[in-house]
Short mmCIF file of N, CA and C in Angstrom, two decimals:
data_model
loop_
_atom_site.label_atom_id
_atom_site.label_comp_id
_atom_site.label_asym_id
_atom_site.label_seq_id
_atom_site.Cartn_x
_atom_site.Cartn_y
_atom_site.Cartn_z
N UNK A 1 83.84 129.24 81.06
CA UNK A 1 83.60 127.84 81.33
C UNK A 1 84.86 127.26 82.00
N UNK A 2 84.53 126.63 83.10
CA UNK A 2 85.73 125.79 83.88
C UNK A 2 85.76 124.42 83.44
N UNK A 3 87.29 124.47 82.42
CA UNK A 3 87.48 122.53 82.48
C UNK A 3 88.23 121.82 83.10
N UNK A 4 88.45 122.83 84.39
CA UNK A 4 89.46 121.92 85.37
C UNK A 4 88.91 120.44 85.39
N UNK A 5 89.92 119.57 85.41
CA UNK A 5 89.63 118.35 85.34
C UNK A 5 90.60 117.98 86.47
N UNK A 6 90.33 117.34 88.12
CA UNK A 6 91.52 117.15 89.33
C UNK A 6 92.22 115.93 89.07
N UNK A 7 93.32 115.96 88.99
CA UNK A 7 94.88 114.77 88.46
C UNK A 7 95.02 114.45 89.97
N UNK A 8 94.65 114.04 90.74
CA UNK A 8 95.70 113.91 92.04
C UNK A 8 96.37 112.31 91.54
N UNK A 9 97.49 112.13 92.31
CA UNK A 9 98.63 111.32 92.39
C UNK A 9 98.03 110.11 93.08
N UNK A 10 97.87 109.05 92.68
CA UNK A 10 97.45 108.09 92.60
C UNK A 10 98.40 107.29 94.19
N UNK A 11 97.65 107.23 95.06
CA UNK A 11 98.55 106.66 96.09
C UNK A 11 97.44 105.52 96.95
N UNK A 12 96.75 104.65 95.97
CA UNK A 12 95.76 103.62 96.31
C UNK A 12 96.84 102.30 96.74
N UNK A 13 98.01 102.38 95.91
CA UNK A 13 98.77 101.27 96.61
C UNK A 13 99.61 101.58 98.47
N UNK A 14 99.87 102.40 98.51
CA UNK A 14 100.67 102.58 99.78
C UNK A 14 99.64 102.39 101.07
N UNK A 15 100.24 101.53 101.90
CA UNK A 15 99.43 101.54 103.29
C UNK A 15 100.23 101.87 103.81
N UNK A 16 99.33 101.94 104.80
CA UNK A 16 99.79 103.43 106.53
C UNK A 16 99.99 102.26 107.65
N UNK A 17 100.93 102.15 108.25
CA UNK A 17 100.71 101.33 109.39
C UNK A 17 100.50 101.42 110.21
N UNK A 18 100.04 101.20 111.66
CA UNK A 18 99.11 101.77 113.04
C UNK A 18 99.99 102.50 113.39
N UNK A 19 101.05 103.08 113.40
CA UNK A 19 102.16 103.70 113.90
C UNK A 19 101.90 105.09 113.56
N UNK A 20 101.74 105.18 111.87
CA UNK A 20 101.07 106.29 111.17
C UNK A 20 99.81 106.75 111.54
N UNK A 21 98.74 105.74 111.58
CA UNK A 21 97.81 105.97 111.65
C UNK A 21 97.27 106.86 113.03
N UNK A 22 98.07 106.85 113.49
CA UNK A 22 98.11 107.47 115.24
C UNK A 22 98.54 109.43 114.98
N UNK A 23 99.77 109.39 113.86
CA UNK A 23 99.97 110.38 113.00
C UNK A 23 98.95 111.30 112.60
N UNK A 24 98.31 110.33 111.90
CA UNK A 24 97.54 110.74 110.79
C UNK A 24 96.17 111.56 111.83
N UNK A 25 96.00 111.09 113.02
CA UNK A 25 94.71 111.53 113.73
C UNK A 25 95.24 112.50 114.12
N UNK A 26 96.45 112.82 114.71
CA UNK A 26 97.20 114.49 115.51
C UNK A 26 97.33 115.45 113.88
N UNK A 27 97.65 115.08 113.26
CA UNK A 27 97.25 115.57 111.55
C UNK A 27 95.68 115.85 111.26
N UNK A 28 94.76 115.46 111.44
CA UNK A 28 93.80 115.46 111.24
C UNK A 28 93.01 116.64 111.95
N UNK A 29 93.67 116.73 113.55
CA UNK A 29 93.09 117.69 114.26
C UNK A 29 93.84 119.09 113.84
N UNK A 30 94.93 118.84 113.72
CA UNK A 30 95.56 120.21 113.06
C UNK A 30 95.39 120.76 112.15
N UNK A 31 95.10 119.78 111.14
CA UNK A 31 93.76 120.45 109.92
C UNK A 31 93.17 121.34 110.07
N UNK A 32 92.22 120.86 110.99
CA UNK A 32 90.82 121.28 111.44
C UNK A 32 91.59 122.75 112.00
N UNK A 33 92.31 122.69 113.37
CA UNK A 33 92.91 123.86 114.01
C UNK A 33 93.20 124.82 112.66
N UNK A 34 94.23 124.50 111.63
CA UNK A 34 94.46 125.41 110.73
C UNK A 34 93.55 126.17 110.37
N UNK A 35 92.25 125.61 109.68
CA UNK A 35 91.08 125.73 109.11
C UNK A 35 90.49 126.97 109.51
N UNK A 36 90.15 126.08 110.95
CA UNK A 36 89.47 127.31 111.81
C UNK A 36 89.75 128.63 112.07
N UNK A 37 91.68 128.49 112.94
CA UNK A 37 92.19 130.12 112.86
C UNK A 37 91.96 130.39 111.78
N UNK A 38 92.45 129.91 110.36
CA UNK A 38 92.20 130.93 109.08
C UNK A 38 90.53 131.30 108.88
N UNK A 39 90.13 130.75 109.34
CA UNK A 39 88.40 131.31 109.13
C UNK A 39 88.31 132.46 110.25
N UNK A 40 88.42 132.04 111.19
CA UNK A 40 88.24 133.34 112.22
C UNK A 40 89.21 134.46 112.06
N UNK A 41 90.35 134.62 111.86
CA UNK A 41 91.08 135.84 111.30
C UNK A 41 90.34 136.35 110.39
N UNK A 42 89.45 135.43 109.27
CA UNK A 42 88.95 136.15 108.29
C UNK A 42 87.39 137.09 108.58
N UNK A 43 87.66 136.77 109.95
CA UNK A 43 86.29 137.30 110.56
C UNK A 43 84.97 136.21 110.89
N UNK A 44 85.20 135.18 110.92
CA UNK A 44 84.26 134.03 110.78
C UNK A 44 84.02 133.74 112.13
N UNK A 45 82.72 133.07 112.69
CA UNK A 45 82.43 133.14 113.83
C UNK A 45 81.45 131.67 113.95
N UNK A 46 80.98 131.18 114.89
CA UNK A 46 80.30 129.74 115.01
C UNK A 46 78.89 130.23 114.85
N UNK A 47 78.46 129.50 114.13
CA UNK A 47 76.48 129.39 114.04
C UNK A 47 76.26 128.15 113.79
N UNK A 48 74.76 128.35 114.10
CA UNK A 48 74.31 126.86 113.89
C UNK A 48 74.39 126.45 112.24
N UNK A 49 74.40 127.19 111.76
CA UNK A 49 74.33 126.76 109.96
C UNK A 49 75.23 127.89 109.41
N UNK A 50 75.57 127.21 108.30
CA UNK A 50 76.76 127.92 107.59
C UNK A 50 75.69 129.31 106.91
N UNK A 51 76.38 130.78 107.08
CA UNK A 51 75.99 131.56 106.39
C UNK A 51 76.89 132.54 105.95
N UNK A 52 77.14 132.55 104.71
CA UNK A 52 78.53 133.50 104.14
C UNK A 52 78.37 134.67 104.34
N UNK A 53 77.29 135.50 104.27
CA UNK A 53 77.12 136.89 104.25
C UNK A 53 77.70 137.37 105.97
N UNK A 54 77.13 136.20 106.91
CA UNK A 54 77.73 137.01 108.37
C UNK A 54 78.90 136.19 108.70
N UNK A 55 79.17 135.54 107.94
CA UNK A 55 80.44 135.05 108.56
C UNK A 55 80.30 133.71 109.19
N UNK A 56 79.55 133.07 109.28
CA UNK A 56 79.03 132.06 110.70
C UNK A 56 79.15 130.51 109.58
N UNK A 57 79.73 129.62 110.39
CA UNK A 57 79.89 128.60 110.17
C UNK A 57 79.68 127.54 111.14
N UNK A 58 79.25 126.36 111.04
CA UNK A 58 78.56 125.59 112.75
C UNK A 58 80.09 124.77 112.83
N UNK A 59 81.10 124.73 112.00
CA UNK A 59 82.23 123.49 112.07
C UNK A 59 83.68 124.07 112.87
N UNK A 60 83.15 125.67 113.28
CA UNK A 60 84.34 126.87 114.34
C UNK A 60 84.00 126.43 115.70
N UNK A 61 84.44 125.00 115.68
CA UNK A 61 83.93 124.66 117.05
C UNK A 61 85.53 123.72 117.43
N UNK A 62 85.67 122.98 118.64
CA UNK A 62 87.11 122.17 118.81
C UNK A 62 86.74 120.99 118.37
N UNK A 63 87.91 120.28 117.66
CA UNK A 63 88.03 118.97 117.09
C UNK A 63 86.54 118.10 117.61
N UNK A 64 87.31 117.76 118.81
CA UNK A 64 86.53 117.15 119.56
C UNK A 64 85.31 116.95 119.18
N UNK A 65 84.64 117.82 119.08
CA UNK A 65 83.03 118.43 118.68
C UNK A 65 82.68 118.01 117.72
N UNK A 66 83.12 117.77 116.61
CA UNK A 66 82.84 117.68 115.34
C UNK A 66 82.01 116.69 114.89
N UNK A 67 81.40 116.17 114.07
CA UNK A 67 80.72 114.76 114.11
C UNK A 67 81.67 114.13 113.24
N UNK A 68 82.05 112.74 113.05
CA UNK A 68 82.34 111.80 113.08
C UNK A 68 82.57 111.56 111.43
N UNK A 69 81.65 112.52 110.68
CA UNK A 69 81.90 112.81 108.98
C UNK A 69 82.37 113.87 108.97
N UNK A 70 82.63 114.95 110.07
CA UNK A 70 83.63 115.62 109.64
C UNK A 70 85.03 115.84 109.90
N UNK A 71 85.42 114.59 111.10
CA UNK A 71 86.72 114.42 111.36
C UNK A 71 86.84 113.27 110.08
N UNK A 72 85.74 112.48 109.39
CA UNK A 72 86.47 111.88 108.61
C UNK A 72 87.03 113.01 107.48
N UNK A 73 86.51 113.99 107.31
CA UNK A 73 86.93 114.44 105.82
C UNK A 73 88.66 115.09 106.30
N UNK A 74 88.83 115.70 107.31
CA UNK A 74 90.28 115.74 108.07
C UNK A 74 91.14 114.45 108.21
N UNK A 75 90.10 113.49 108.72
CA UNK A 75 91.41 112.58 108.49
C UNK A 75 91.58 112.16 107.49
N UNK A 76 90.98 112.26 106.20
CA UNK A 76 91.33 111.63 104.98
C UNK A 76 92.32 112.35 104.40
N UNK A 77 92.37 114.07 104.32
CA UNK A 77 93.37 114.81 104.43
C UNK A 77 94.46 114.54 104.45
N UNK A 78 94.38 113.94 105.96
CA UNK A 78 95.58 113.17 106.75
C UNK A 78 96.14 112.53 105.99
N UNK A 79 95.85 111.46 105.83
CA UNK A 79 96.36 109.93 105.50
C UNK A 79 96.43 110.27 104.11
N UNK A 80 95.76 111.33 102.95
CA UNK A 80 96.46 111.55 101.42
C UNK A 80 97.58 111.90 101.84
N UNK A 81 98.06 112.52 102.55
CA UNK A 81 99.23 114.07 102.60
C UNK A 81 100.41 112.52 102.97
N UNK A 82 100.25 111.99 103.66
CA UNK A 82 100.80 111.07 104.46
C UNK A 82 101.28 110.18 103.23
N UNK A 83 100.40 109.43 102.81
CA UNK A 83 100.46 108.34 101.32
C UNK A 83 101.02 109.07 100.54
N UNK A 84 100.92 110.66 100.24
CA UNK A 84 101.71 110.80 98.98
C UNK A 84 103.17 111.17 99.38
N UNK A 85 103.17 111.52 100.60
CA UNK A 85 104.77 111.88 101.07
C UNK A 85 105.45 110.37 101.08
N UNK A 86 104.80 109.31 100.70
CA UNK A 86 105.35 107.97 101.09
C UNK A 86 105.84 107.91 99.61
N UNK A 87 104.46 108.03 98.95
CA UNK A 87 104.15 107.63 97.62
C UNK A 87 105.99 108.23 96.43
N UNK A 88 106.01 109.44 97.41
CA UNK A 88 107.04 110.56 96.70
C UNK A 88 108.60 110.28 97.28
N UNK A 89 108.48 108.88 98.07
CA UNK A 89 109.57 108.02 98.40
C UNK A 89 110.34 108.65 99.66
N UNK A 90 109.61 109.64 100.15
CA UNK A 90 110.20 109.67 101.58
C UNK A 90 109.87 109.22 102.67
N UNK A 91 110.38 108.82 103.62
CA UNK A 91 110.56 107.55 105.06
C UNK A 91 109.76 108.94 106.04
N UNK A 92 108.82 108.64 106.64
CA UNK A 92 108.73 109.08 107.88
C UNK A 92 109.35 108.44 108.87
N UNK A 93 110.22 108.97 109.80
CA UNK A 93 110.75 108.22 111.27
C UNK A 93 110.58 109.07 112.48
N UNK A 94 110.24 108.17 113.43
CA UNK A 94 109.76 108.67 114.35
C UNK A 94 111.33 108.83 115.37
N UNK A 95 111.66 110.15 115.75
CA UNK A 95 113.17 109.80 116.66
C UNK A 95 112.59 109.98 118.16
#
């Protein structure tokens, strides 16, 4: 029986400012990029519907492509990783 119960770090107070938020979308696509090479090294390939046994997933496609709920679930990614690096009191600066 699994009683994982998920703790994440509470970062509902910190806002992102449009500066970030510009961040957070080149973050978002690199997600996705990560994602993908690690799926395709693992042998994974594009289909129209996800099927584990051959490998095929419809989301091994470029950012771009994606629909609009699934760049949100990347950019939400984003903007946690972002809020908690704030949250954990370090300054992003842009040089």
């Amino acid at each position: 029986m699994n009683n994982y119960v998920p703790h994440p770090i509470d970062t509902s107070q910190i806002t992102i400012d449009k500066n970030l938020l510009k961040l957070s979308e080149s973050l978002a696509r690199n997600v996705h990029e990560v994602w993908a090479a690690g799926r395709m090294a693992d042998g994974w390939i594009y289909g129209s519907e996800r099927n584990d046994e051959r490998k095929e997933h419809p989301g091994l496609v470029p950012y771009e492509e994606l629909s609009e709920d699934e760049k949100d679930y990347d950019r939400n990614t984003a903007l946690e990783t972002l809020k908690l690096v704030m949250s954990l009191g370090f300054e992003i600066i842009k040089k």
